Structure formats: C-alpha cells, structure tokens
Amino acid sequence: MQRIKVQRNQPPRKTPSSNNALRVALLSLVALLCACRTVPGTGRSQLNLASESALSEQASAAFAQMPRANDPAGLTRVKAIALRVIAAARAAPKGYGDPSLPPPAAWEIAIIKDDTPNAFAMPGGKIGFNSGMFRLTPTDEDIAVILGHEVAHVVCRHGNERVSQGIAAAVGAVAVDQSMRDQSAEKRKQAMAAYGAAATLGVILPFSRSHESEADQLGIVYMALAGYNPAQSVTFWQRFSKEPGARMPEFLSTHPSDQTRIQKLQQLLPMAQKIYAEQQAKAPTR
Ligand SMILES: [Zn+2]
C-alpha cells in the first residue's frame, strides 16, 4: 500500500500559518466524519478515505505483474470454489454480504508461482492463490476456508481502511509537528517519534487484528453458504499454524495468535453450521 508523503514547507514561526494546524485538523475531522462506513456482519464503524476505484486500479496493476504458475488443473479447482464463495458473499443475508462485489464471472483468479503457502484477494475482483498453498489444502473445504477469509477482507474493505489509517496518521503527524513549532528541533523530533509509535500501536495494529477476526467471522459464513462444511476451518487453521513461515500477507506481526483464532472459530462454528445445514437442506452440493 502506498505511503502518504507529508510535506512540511511551512514558513518559520509566528506567521499566519499557525492557523494551518487548526485548518488541517478541521478538514481532517470533516473528512473523517464523511468517510465512515459500517463493516458488514460486525457493524463496526470504519474509516474509508481512499477511492475504491483507485485502489482497484492499483491492485490490478500489481496483480498483472505477478508470475503465474502453469497449473491448469489447480486453477480450475480454485476457480470453481472461488466462484461459489464469491456468489455466497454477494448474496449473504443479514447484512453479512456485499451485493456490490463484482459478479463471480468478472473476477480474475490466478495461481501465483510462489512456494510460500499464501493467498490474497484484492478490491476490484482479483484472487491470487500461491502454488505453495496446495500442500496445505488437501480438500476443497480447505480452499474454501482460505477464499472465504480473503473475500471477506475485500467485503470489509480492509485495504481501504489501512490506507485511510495511514492518511489519518499522516494528518495527525502534521498537526503534532505544527503544535511543536516553538520547541527545539530535538524536542520536535522526540514528539514526532512518540506520536509515530502511539499511532502505530494504538490505532493501526489493533485494527489489523480486528481485520483478521472479521475476515474469519465472515469467511466461515461464506464457506457455509457456498456449501462447504465450516468445521473444516478449525482443522485448516490448526494445520496452517504448524507450517513454519505460513502466513497470509496481511498478517505481518499483527495476526491473532493461532490459539485465539482457533478458539474464536470454535465459538462461531454452531452459527456457521446452522447456515450450512439450512443451505444443504435447500440445495445439497456435497
Ligand atoms: Zn487475513
């Protein structure tokens, strides 16, 4: 994701630009108030400052650059499961879904030539599934767990929220810098460093953990609606946690501990299994 460059070319102290901090703060407040959205399924309020179409364009350009694996059988398998999961995510009831997601046929799905067990979904309808992921996905249910989780990140617009948090942090940094204008360079530097650490630890990291939990919560619903037994989610994450170096790209250092994730999934399982049973009674797929 792009980093926002903050330009600090304000004139020296005691000029009318001392109002700049206030102006920036007010403008950012207006932007924040205008850009809140409720996350499907969880009802959490989130910040969406970035344009979804701009994010889709960036995602599309990055996706085109990724090396493809020559694995027609693997691609057919992932595609078939992805189409069902996407259809489920579009149609999911009770505010869990997003009918504005691109329709299944519009998604571009690729097997990425990379031995790391990994997968991702991008705004605008792209799914990448690394060739190294297949060794951890013996069943179609395992693939449905991963795709449900990844498509849920897109439904929840977590990418947009991350960019927005970066924008908000940058705006806050400008305000801190402005308010310290009369202090020595050393003090300003210390304040900015302290602000940076607080912004990262206080805002960005906890949100990333909540992103993972939300993606798990919605993902398990999508897989159940798509006709895949959600009980497999626990089995899959148990297997995944034993694989050294196996991490989704968005996890970095902020993913919930494997134990926490598995515990939460076990709590969600009865709800997801009810959805699965209803779905199977209507249209058995397995
Ligand atoms: Zn994730």
PDB file of C-alpha atoms and ligand atoms in Angstrom:
ATOM      1  CA  MET A   1       0.000   0.000   0.000  1.00  0.00           C
ATOM      2  CA  GLN A   2       1.155   3.464  -0.736  1.00  0.00           C
ATOM      3  CA  ARG A   3       2.760   5.661   1.899  1.00  0.00           C
ATOM      4  CA  ILE A   4       1.476   9.177   2.187  1.00  0.00           C
ATOM      5  CA  LYS A   5       4.235  11.763   1.950  1.00  0.00           C
ATOM      6  CA  VAL A   6       3.829  14.656   4.334  1.00  0.00           C
ATOM      7  CA  GLN A   7       5.294  17.885   3.052  1.00  0.00           C
ATOM      8  CA  ARG A   8       6.482  20.296   5.667  1.00  0.00           C
ATOM      9  CA  ASN A   9       7.327  23.524   3.958  1.00  0.00           C
ATOM     10  CA  GLN A  10       5.624  25.904   6.332  1.00  0.00           C
ATOM     11  CA  PRO A  11       7.327  29.268   6.885  1.00  0.00           C
ATOM     12  CA  PRO A  12       9.210  29.934  10.139  1.00  0.00           C
ATOM     13  CA  ARG A  13       7.449  30.516  13.480  1.00  0.00           C
ATOM     14  CA  LYS A  14       4.867  33.174  14.394  1.00  0.00           C
ATOM     15  CA  THR A  15       3.241  33.603  10.984  1.00  0.00           C
ATOM     16  CA  PRO A  16      -0.429  33.298   9.981  1.00  0.00           C
ATOM     17  CA  SER A  17       0.338  29.683   9.170  1.00  0.00           C
ATOM     18  CA  SER A  18      -0.128  28.919  12.860  1.00  0.00           C
ATOM     19  CA  ASN A  19      -3.758  28.544  11.840  1.00  0.00           C
ATOM     20  CA  ASN A  20      -2.734  25.761   9.499  1.00  0.00           C
ATOM     21  CA  ALA A  21      -2.766  23.106  12.188  1.00  0.00           C
ATOM     22  CA  LEU A  22      -6.319  24.048  13.120  1.00  0.00           C
ATOM     23  CA  ARG A  23      -7.358  24.127   9.465  1.00  0.00           C
ATOM     24  CA  VAL A  24      -5.763  20.738   8.829  1.00  0.00           C
ATOM     25  CA  ALA A  25      -7.405  19.313  11.944  1.00  0.00           C
ATOM     26  CA  LEU A  26     -10.832  20.666  10.941  1.00  0.00           C
ATOM     27  CA  LEU A  27     -10.504  19.457   7.379  1.00  0.00           C
ATOM     28  CA  SER A  28      -9.434  16.036   8.546  1.00  0.00           C
ATOM     29  CA  LEU A  29     -12.339  15.916  11.004  1.00  0.00           C
ATOM     30  CA  VAL A  30     -14.764  16.706   8.169  1.00  0.00           C
ATOM     31  CA  ALA A  31     -13.119  14.043   6.010  1.00  0.00           C
ATOM     32  CA  LEU A  32     -13.338  11.508   8.841  1.00  0.00           C
ATOM     33  CA  LEU A  33     -16.997  12.259   9.504  1.00  0.00           C
ATOM     34  CA  CYS A  34     -17.863  11.937   5.816  1.00  0.00           C
ATOM     35  CA  ALA A  35     -15.940   8.755   5.229  1.00  0.00           C
ATOM     36  CA  CYS A  36     -17.242   6.381   7.890  1.00  0.00           C
ATOM     37  CA  ARG A  37     -18.782   3.118   6.791  1.00  0.00           C
ATOM     38  CA  THR A  38     -20.226   0.196   8.699  1.00  0.00           C
ATOM     39  CA  VAL A  39     -18.453  -3.128   8.259  1.00  0.00           C
ATOM     40  CA  PRO A  40     -20.857  -5.861   7.061  1.00  0.00           C
ATOM     41  CA  GLY A  41     -21.639  -8.545   9.608  1.00  0.00           C
ATOM     42  CA  THR A  42     -19.956  -6.904  12.576  1.00  0.00           C
ATOM     43  CA  GLY A  43     -21.459  -3.387  12.474  1.00  0.00           C
ATOM     44  CA  ARG A  44     -18.107  -1.801  13.358  1.00  0.00           C
ATOM     45  CA  SER A  45     -17.663   1.727  12.061  1.00  0.00           C
ATOM     46  CA  GLN A  46     -14.611   2.125   9.832  1.00  0.00           C
ATOM     47  CA  LEU A  47     -12.778   4.889   8.013  1.00  0.00           C
ATOM     48  CA  ASN A  48     -12.839   4.753   4.178  1.00  0.00           C
ATOM     49  CA  LEU A  49     -10.960   7.778   2.838  1.00  0.00           C
ATOM     50  CA  ALA A  50      -9.479   6.203  -0.276  1.00  0.00           C
ATOM     51  CA  SER A  51     -11.388   5.794  -3.524  1.00  0.00           C
ATOM     52  CA  GLU A  52     -12.284   2.156  -4.138  1.00  0.00           C
ATOM     53  CA  SER A  53     -11.792   2.556  -7.884  1.00  0.00           C
ATOM     54  CA  ALA A  54      -8.270   3.960  -7.365  1.00  0.00           C
ATOM     55  CA  LEU A  55      -7.457   1.028  -5.078  1.00  0.00           C
ATOM     56  CA  SER A  56      -8.847  -1.402  -7.662  1.00  0.00           C
ATOM     57  CA  GLU A  57      -6.639   0.152 -10.342  1.00  0.00           C
ATOM     58  CA  GLN A  58      -3.541  -0.151  -8.166  1.00  0.00           C
ATOM     59  CA  ALA A  59      -4.448  -3.729  -7.267  1.00  0.00           C
ATOM     60  CA  SER A  60      -4.995  -4.592 -10.896  1.00  0.00           C
ATOM     61  CA  ALA A  61      -1.578  -3.240 -11.910  1.00  0.00           C
ATOM     62  CA  ALA A  62       0.177  -5.150  -9.103  1.00  0.00           C
ATOM     63  CA  PHE A  63      -1.750  -8.334  -9.908  1.00  0.00           C
ATOM     64  CA  ALA A  64      -0.750  -8.210 -13.588  1.00  0.00           C
ATOM     65  CA  GLN A  65       2.947  -8.203 -12.589  1.00  0.00           C
ATOM     66  CA  MET A  66       2.782 -11.407 -10.534  1.00  0.00           C
ATOM     67  CA  PRO A  67       4.302 -14.564 -12.056  1.00  0.00           C
ATOM     68  CA  ARG A  68       1.698 -17.185 -12.990  1.00  0.00           C
ATOM     69  CA  ALA A  69       2.188 -20.905 -12.371  1.00  0.00           C
ATOM     70  CA  ASN A  70       1.440 -23.297 -15.211  1.00  0.00           C
ATOM     71  CA  ASP A  71      -1.156 -25.366 -13.363  1.00  0.00           C
ATOM     72  CA  PRO A  72      -4.419 -25.608 -15.317  1.00  0.00           C
ATOM     73  CA  ALA A  73      -5.829 -28.323 -13.004  1.00  0.00           C
ATOM     74  CA  GLY A  74      -5.072 -26.268  -9.875  1.00  0.00           C
ATOM     75  CA  LEU A  75      -6.549 -23.152 -11.464  1.00  0.00           C
ATOM     76  CA  THR A  76      -9.755 -24.974 -12.437  1.00  0.00           C
ATOM     77  CA  ARG A  77     -10.118 -26.275  -8.885  1.00  0.00           C
ATOM     78  CA  VAL A  78      -9.525 -22.903  -7.167  1.00  0.00           C
ATOM     79  CA  LYS A  79     -11.757 -21.106  -9.689  1.00  0.00           C
ATOM     80  CA  ALA A  80     -14.701 -23.446  -9.143  1.00  0.00           C
ATOM     81  CA  ILE A  81     -14.530 -22.937  -5.374  1.00  0.00           C
ATOM     82  CA  ALA A  82     -13.903 -19.178  -5.669  1.00  0.00           C
ATOM     83  CA  LEU A  83     -16.979 -18.673  -7.875  1.00  0.00           C
ATOM     84  CA  ARG A  84     -19.210 -20.299  -5.246  1.00  0.00           C
ATOM     85  CA  VAL A  85     -17.638 -18.353  -2.381  1.00  0.00           C
ATOM     86  CA  ILE A  86     -17.979 -15.044  -4.262  1.00  0.00           C
ATOM     87  CA  ALA A  87     -21.623 -15.779  -5.117  1.00  0.00           C
ATOM     88  CA  ALA A  88     -22.221 -16.525  -1.417  1.00  0.00           C
ATOM     89  CA  ALA A  89     -20.504 -13.285  -0.344  1.00  0.00           C
ATOM     90  CA  ARG A  90     -22.734 -11.294  -2.719  1.00  0.00           C
ATOM     91  CA  ALA A  91     -25.916 -12.989  -1.542  1.00  0.00           C
ATOM     92  CA  ALA A  92     -25.179 -13.458   2.177  1.00  0.00           C
ATOM     93  CA  PRO A  93     -28.172 -12.401   4.293  1.00  0.00           C
ATOM     94  CA  LYS A  94     -28.497 -10.282   7.452  1.00  0.00           C
ATOM     95  CA  GLY A  95     -26.077  -7.625   6.276  1.00  0.00           C
ATOM     96  CA  TYR A  96     -23.205 -10.113   6.076  1.00  0.00           C
ATOM     97  CA  GLY A  97     -22.738  -9.808   2.340  1.00  0.00           C
ATOM     98  CA  ASP A  98     -21.961  -7.169  -0.238  1.00  0.00           C
ATOM     99  CA  PRO A  99     -24.175  -7.223  -3.359  1.00  0.00           C
ATOM    100  CA  SER A 100     -21.894  -4.560  -4.873  1.00  0.00           C
ATOM    101  CA  LEU A 101     -18.990  -7.041  -5.166  1.00  0.00           C
ATOM    102  CA  PRO A 102     -18.152  -7.765  -8.814  1.00  0.00           C
ATOM    103  CA  PRO A 103     -20.184 -10.790 -10.031  1.00  0.00           C
ATOM    104  CA  PRO A 104     -18.303 -14.126  -9.929  1.00  0.00           C
ATOM    105  CA  ALA A 105     -17.615 -14.210 -13.681  1.00  0.00           C
ATOM    106  CA  ALA A 106     -15.922 -10.787 -13.531  1.00  0.00           C
ATOM    107  CA  TRP A 107     -13.241 -11.911 -11.043  1.00  0.00           C
ATOM    108  CA  GLU A 108      -9.751 -12.695 -12.237  1.00  0.00           C
ATOM    109  CA  ILE A 109      -8.300 -15.698 -10.467  1.00  0.00           C
ATOM    110  CA  ALA A 110      -4.703 -16.881 -10.824  1.00  0.00           C
ATOM    111  CA  ILE A 111      -2.302 -19.440  -9.412  1.00  0.00           C
ATOM    112  CA  ILE A 112       0.783 -17.434  -8.476  1.00  0.00           C
ATOM    113  CA  LYS A 113       4.153 -19.104  -8.988  1.00  0.00           C
ATOM    114  CA  ASP A 114       5.398 -18.909  -5.405  1.00  0.00           C
ATOM    115  CA  ASP A 115       6.290 -21.707  -2.983  1.00  0.00           C
ATOM    116  CA  THR A 116       5.135 -19.786   0.100  1.00  0.00           C
ATOM    117  CA  PRO A 117       1.756 -21.028   1.371  1.00  0.00           C
ATOM    118  CA  ASN A 118      -0.192 -17.849   0.782  1.00  0.00           C
ATOM    119  CA  ALA A 119      -3.290 -16.371  -0.837  1.00  0.00           C
ATOM    120  CA  PHE A 120      -4.952 -12.981  -1.211  1.00  0.00           C
ATOM    121  CA  ALA A 121      -7.954 -11.176  -2.668  1.00  0.00           C
ATOM    122  CA  MET A 122      -7.924  -7.601  -3.926  1.00  0.00           C
ATOM    123  CA  PRO A 123     -10.506  -4.852  -4.355  1.00  0.00           C
ATOM    124  CA  GLY A 124     -11.973  -4.853  -7.847  1.00  0.00           C
ATOM    125  CA  GLY A 125     -12.098  -8.663  -8.033  1.00  0.00           C
ATOM    126  CA  LYS A 126      -8.693 -10.367  -8.085  1.00  0.00           C
ATOM    127  CA  ILE A 127      -7.697 -13.551  -6.293  1.00  0.00           C
ATOM    128  CA  GLY A 128      -4.173 -14.892  -6.140  1.00  0.00           C
ATOM    129  CA  PHE A 129      -3.520 -18.387  -4.806  1.00  0.00           C
ATOM    130  CA  ASN A 130       0.123 -19.363  -4.435  1.00  0.00           C
ATOM    131  CA  SER A 131       1.258 -22.715  -5.828  1.00  0.00           C
ATOM    132  CA  GLY A 132       2.813 -23.362  -2.384  1.00  0.00           C
ATOM    133  CA  MET A 133      -0.639 -23.237  -0.772  1.00  0.00           C
ATOM    134  CA  PHE A 134      -1.770 -26.538  -2.322  1.00  0.00           C
ATOM    135  CA  ARG A 135       0.346 -28.649   0.020  1.00  0.00           C
ATOM    136  CA  LEU A 136      -1.784 -27.364   2.940  1.00  0.00           C
ATOM    137  CA  THR A 137      -5.139 -27.767   1.182  1.00  0.00           C
ATOM    138  CA  PRO A 138      -5.858 -31.466   0.635  1.00  0.00           C
ATOM    139  CA  THR A 139      -9.623 -30.884   0.427  1.00  0.00           C
ATOM    140  CA  ASP A 140     -11.852 -28.366  -1.354  1.00  0.00           C
ATOM    141  CA  GLU A 141     -13.131 -27.277   2.080  1.00  0.00           C
ATOM    142  CA  ASP A 142      -9.590 -26.118   2.946  1.00  0.00           C
ATOM    143  CA  ILE A 143      -9.514 -23.924  -0.152  1.00  0.00           C
ATOM    144  CA  ALA A 144     -12.992 -22.604   0.717  1.00  0.00           C
ATOM    145  CA  VAL A 145     -11.709 -21.603   4.197  1.00  0.00           C
ATOM    146  CA  ILE A 146      -8.934 -19.529   2.633  1.00  0.00           C
ATOM    147  CA  LEU A 147     -11.069 -17.985  -0.098  1.00  0.00           C
ATOM    148  CA  GLY A 148     -13.892 -17.182   2.336  1.00  0.00           C
ATOM    149  CA  HIS A 149     -11.403 -15.371   4.574  1.00  0.00           C
ATOM    150  CA  GLU A 150      -9.774 -13.466   1.705  1.00  0.00           C
ATOM    151  CA  VAL A 151     -13.024 -12.441   0.004  1.00  0.00           C
ATOM    152  CA  ALA A 152     -14.250 -11.240   3.434  1.00  0.00           C
ATOM    153  CA  HIS A 153     -11.269  -8.846   3.605  1.00  0.00           C
ATOM    154  CA  VAL A 154     -12.492  -7.330   0.323  1.00  0.00           C
ATOM    155  CA  VAL A 155     -16.131  -7.140   1.500  1.00  0.00           C
ATOM    156  CA  CYS A 156     -14.944  -5.402   4.682  1.00  0.00           C
ATOM    157  CA  ARG A 157     -12.797  -3.000   2.621  1.00  0.00           C
ATOM    158  CA  HIS A 158      -9.871  -3.608   4.936  1.00  0.00           C
ATOM    159  CA  GLY A 159      -7.402  -2.416   2.283  1.00  0.00           C
ATOM    160  CA  ASN A 160      -9.165   0.934   2.070  1.00  0.00           C
ATOM    161  CA  GLU A 161      -9.228   1.209   5.859  1.00  0.00           C
ATOM    162  CA  ARG A 162      -5.484   0.586   6.085  1.00  0.00           C
ATOM    163  CA  VAL A 163      -4.743   3.306   3.534  1.00  0.00           C
ATOM    164  CA  SER A 164      -7.163   5.592   5.399  1.00  0.00           C
ATOM    165  CA  GLN A 165      -5.411   4.950   8.715  1.00  0.00           C
ATOM    166  CA  GLY A 166      -2.144   5.914   7.022  1.00  0.00           C
ATOM    167  CA  ILE A 167      -3.739   9.157   5.788  1.00  0.00           C
ATOM    168  CA  ALA A 168      -5.213   9.927   9.231  1.00  0.00           C
ATOM    169  CA  ALA A 169      -1.861   9.203  10.928  1.00  0.00           C
ATOM    170  CA  ALA A 170      -0.069  11.494   8.453  1.00  0.00           C
ATOM    171  CA  VAL A 171      -2.583  14.305   9.077  1.00  0.00           C
ATOM    172  CA  GLY A 172      -2.146  13.840  12.843  1.00  0.00           C
ATOM    173  CA  ALA A 173       1.638  13.959  12.430  1.00  0.00           C
ATOM    174  CA  VAL A 174       1.365  17.329  10.647  1.00  0.00           C
ATOM    175  CA  ALA A 175      -0.788  18.655  13.496  1.00  0.00           C
ATOM    176  CA  VAL A 176       1.716  17.467  16.138  1.00  0.00           C
ATOM    177  CA  ASP A 177       4.585  19.000  14.208  1.00  0.00           C
ATOM    178  CA  GLN A 178       2.710  22.322  13.922  1.00  0.00           C
ATOM    179  CA  SER A 179       1.869  22.435  17.609  1.00  0.00           C
ATOM    180  CA  MET A 180       5.578  21.955  18.466  1.00  0.00           C
ATOM    181  CA  ARG A 181       6.772  24.796  16.252  1.00  0.00           C
ATOM    182  CA  ASP A 182       8.241  26.824  19.096  1.00  0.00           C
ATOM    183  CA  GLN A 183      10.178  23.910  20.536  1.00  0.00           C
ATOM    184  CA  SER A 184      13.742  22.921  19.746  1.00  0.00           C
ATOM    185  CA  ALA A 185      14.392  20.641  16.788  1.00  0.00           C
ATOM    186  CA  GLU A 186      15.374  17.856  19.162  1.00  0.00           C
ATOM    187  CA  LYS A 187      12.111  18.103  21.154  1.00  0.00           C
ATOM    188  CA  ARG A 188      10.066  18.154  17.944  1.00  0.00           C
ATOM    189  CA  LYS A 189      11.839  15.054  16.746  1.00  0.00           C
ATOM    190  CA  GLN A 190      11.136  13.266  20.041  1.00  0.00           C
ATOM    191  CA  ALA A 191       7.460  14.289  19.953  1.00  0.00           C
ATOM    192  CA  MET A 192       7.089  13.061  16.374  1.00  0.00           C
ATOM    193  CA  ALA A 193       8.732   9.744  17.223  1.00  0.00           C
ATOM    194  CA  ALA A 194       6.450   9.308  20.247  1.00  0.00           C
ATOM    195  CA  TYR A 195       3.443  10.217  18.102  1.00  0.00           C
ATOM    196  CA  GLY A 196       4.500   7.722  15.418  1.00  0.00           C
ATOM    197  CA  ALA A 197       4.804   4.893  17.949  1.00  0.00           C
ATOM    198  CA  ALA A 198       1.450   5.751  19.557  1.00  0.00           C
ATOM    199  CA  ALA A 199      -0.295   5.987  16.175  1.00  0.00           C
ATOM    200  CA  THR A 200       1.072   2.617  15.094  1.00  0.00           C
ATOM    201  CA  LEU A 201       0.495   0.714  18.316  1.00  0.00           C
ATOM    202  CA  GLY A 202      -2.732   2.434  19.357  1.00  0.00           C
ATOM    203  CA  VAL A 203      -4.582   2.559  16.085  1.00  0.00           C
ATOM    204  CA  ILE A 204      -3.052   0.583  13.282  1.00  0.00           C
ATOM    205  CA  LEU A 205      -2.064  -2.657  14.997  1.00  0.00           C
ATOM    206  CA  PRO A 206      -5.293  -3.304  16.936  1.00  0.00           C
ATOM    207  CA  PHE A 207      -7.327  -2.619  13.813  1.00  0.00           C
ATOM    208  CA  SER A 208      -5.308  -5.137  11.895  1.00  0.00           C
ATOM    209  CA  ARG A 209      -6.099  -7.757  14.500  1.00  0.00           C
ATOM    210  CA  SER A 210      -9.772  -6.872  14.260  1.00  0.00           C
ATOM    211  CA  HIS A 211      -9.496  -7.185  10.459  1.00  0.00           C
ATOM    212  CA  GLU A 212      -8.344 -10.766  10.827  1.00  0.00           C
ATOM    213  CA  SER A 213     -11.164 -11.616  13.237  1.00  0.00           C
ATOM    214  CA  GLU A 214     -13.741 -10.007  10.936  1.00  0.00           C
ATOM    215  CA  ALA A 215     -12.389 -11.889   7.926  1.00  0.00           C
ATOM    216  CA  ASP A 216     -12.623 -15.148   9.897  1.00  0.00           C
ATOM    217  CA  GLN A 217     -16.150 -14.368  11.061  1.00  0.00           C
ATOM    218  CA  LEU A 218     -17.474 -13.531   7.594  1.00  0.00           C
ATOM    219  CA  GLY A 219     -15.349 -16.124   5.822  1.00  0.00           C
ATOM    220  CA  ILE A 220     -16.853 -19.003   7.779  1.00  0.00           C
ATOM    221  CA  VAL A 221     -20.362 -17.778   6.836  1.00  0.00           C
ATOM    222  CA  TYR A 222     -19.442 -17.518   3.142  1.00  0.00           C
ATOM    223  CA  MET A 223     -17.982 -21.017   3.010  1.00  0.00           C
ATOM    224  CA  ALA A 224     -21.073 -22.460   4.735  1.00  0.00           C
ATOM    225  CA  LEU A 225     -23.398 -20.646   2.313  1.00  0.00           C
ATOM    226  CA  ALA A 226     -21.282 -21.890  -0.592  1.00  0.00           C
ATOM    227  CA  GLY A 227     -21.906 -25.468   0.555  1.00  0.00           C
ATOM    228  CA  TYR A 228     -18.593 -26.244   2.290  1.00  0.00           C
ATOM    229  CA  ASN A 229     -18.573 -27.656   5.804  1.00  0.00           C
ATOM    230  CA  PRO A 230     -17.369 -24.827   8.059  1.00  0.00           C
ATOM    231  CA  ALA A 231     -15.980 -27.313  10.617  1.00  0.00           C
ATOM    232  CA  GLN A 232     -13.009 -27.582   8.273  1.00  0.00           C
ATOM    233  CA  SER A 233     -11.956 -24.032   9.171  1.00  0.00           C
ATOM    234  CA  VAL A 234     -10.701 -25.189  12.582  1.00  0.00           C
ATOM    235  CA  THR A 235      -8.869 -28.166  11.052  1.00  0.00           C
ATOM    236  CA  PHE A 236      -7.314 -25.966   8.390  1.00  0.00           C
ATOM    237  CA  TRP A 237      -6.017 -23.272  10.778  1.00  0.00           C
ATOM    238  CA  GLN A 238      -4.629 -25.963  13.090  1.00  0.00           C
ATOM    239  CA  ARG A 239      -2.688 -27.427  10.149  1.00  0.00           C
ATOM    240  CA  PHE A 240      -1.672 -23.965   8.903  1.00  0.00           C
ATOM    241  CA  SER A 241      -0.342 -22.925  12.332  1.00  0.00           C
ATOM    242  CA  LYS A 242       2.108 -25.831  12.291  1.00  0.00           C
ATOM    243  CA  GLU A 243       3.616 -24.781   8.953  1.00  0.00           C
ATOM    244  CA  PRO A 244       6.736 -22.683   9.543  1.00  0.00           C
ATOM    245  CA  GLY A 245       6.572 -19.362   7.720  1.00  0.00           C
ATOM    246  CA  ALA A 246       3.000 -19.873   6.507  1.00  0.00           C
ATOM    247  CA  ARG A 247       1.317 -16.507   6.911  1.00  0.00           C
ATOM    248  CA  MET A 248      -1.175 -14.549   4.905  1.00  0.00           C
ATOM    249  CA  PRO A 249       0.471 -11.364   3.611  1.00  0.00           C
ATOM    250  CA  GLU A 250      -1.766  -9.074   5.626  1.00  0.00           C
ATOM    251  CA  PHE A 251      -0.935 -10.827   8.885  1.00  0.00           C
ATOM    252  CA  LEU A 252       2.611  -9.496   9.316  1.00  0.00           C
ATOM    253  CA  SER A 253       3.217  -9.193  13.035  1.00  0.00           C
ATOM    254  CA  THR A 254      -0.353  -8.382  13.972  1.00  0.00           C
ATOM    255  CA  HIS A 255      -2.312 -11.537  13.273  1.00  0.00           C
ATOM    256  CA  PRO A 256      -4.164 -13.018  16.215  1.00  0.00           C
ATOM    257  CA  SER A 257      -2.339 -15.884  17.865  1.00  0.00           C
ATOM    258  CA  ASP A 258      -3.262 -19.210  16.312  1.00  0.00           C
ATOM    259  CA  GLN A 259      -4.831 -20.285  19.580  1.00  0.00           C
ATOM    260  CA  THR A 260      -7.041 -17.172  19.764  1.00  0.00           C
ATOM    261  CA  ARG A 261      -8.114 -17.601  16.160  1.00  0.00           C
ATOM    262  CA  ILE A 262      -8.995 -21.269  16.606  1.00  0.00           C
ATOM    263  CA  GLN A 263     -10.898 -20.548  19.837  1.00  0.00           C
ATOM    264  CA  LYS A 264     -12.936 -17.797  18.150  1.00  0.00           C
ATOM    265  CA  LEU A 265     -13.712 -20.048  15.195  1.00  0.00           C
ATOM    266  CA  GLN A 266     -14.901 -22.767  17.539  1.00  0.00           C
ATOM    267  CA  GLN A 267     -17.289 -20.244  19.119  1.00  0.00           C
ATOM    268  CA  LEU A 268     -18.616 -19.236  15.681  1.00  0.00           C
ATOM    269  CA  LEU A 269     -18.967 -22.798  14.466  1.00  0.00           C
ATOM    270  CA  PRO A 270     -22.515 -23.562  15.732  1.00  0.00           C
ATOM    271  CA  MET A 271     -23.839 -20.458  13.919  1.00  0.00           C
ATOM    272  CA  ALA A 272     -21.982 -21.374  10.713  1.00  0.00           C
ATOM    273  CA  GLN A 273     -23.086 -24.989  10.912  1.00  0.00           C
ATOM    274  CA  LYS A 274     -26.699 -23.913  11.196  1.00  0.00           C
ATOM    275  CA  ILE A 275     -26.267 -21.901   7.975  1.00  0.00           C
ATOM    276  CA  TYR A 276     -24.544 -24.891   6.354  1.00  0.00           C
ATOM    277  CA  ALA A 277     -27.358 -27.278   7.379  1.00  0.00           C
ATOM    278  CA  GLU A 278     -30.011 -24.878   6.019  1.00  0.00           C
ATOM    279  CA  GLN A 279     -28.068 -24.483   2.792  1.00  0.00           C
ATOM    280  CA  GLN A 280     -27.664 -28.269   2.416  1.00  0.00           C
ATOM    281  CA  ALA A 281     -31.400 -28.836   3.032  1.00  0.00           C
ATOM    282  CA  LYS A 282     -32.225 -26.354   0.260  1.00  0.00           C
ATOM    283  CA  ALA A 283     -29.585 -27.331  -2.293  1.00  0.00           C
ATOM    284  CA  PRO A 284     -27.215 -30.117  -1.319  1.00  0.00           C
ATOM    285  CA  THR A 285     -23.866 -29.582  -3.001  1.00  0.00           C
ATOM    286  CA  ARG A 286     -21.566 -32.129  -1.412  1.00  0.00           C
TER     287      ARG A 286
HETATM  288 ZN    ZN B   1      -6.481 -12.156   6.676  1.00  0.00          ZN
END
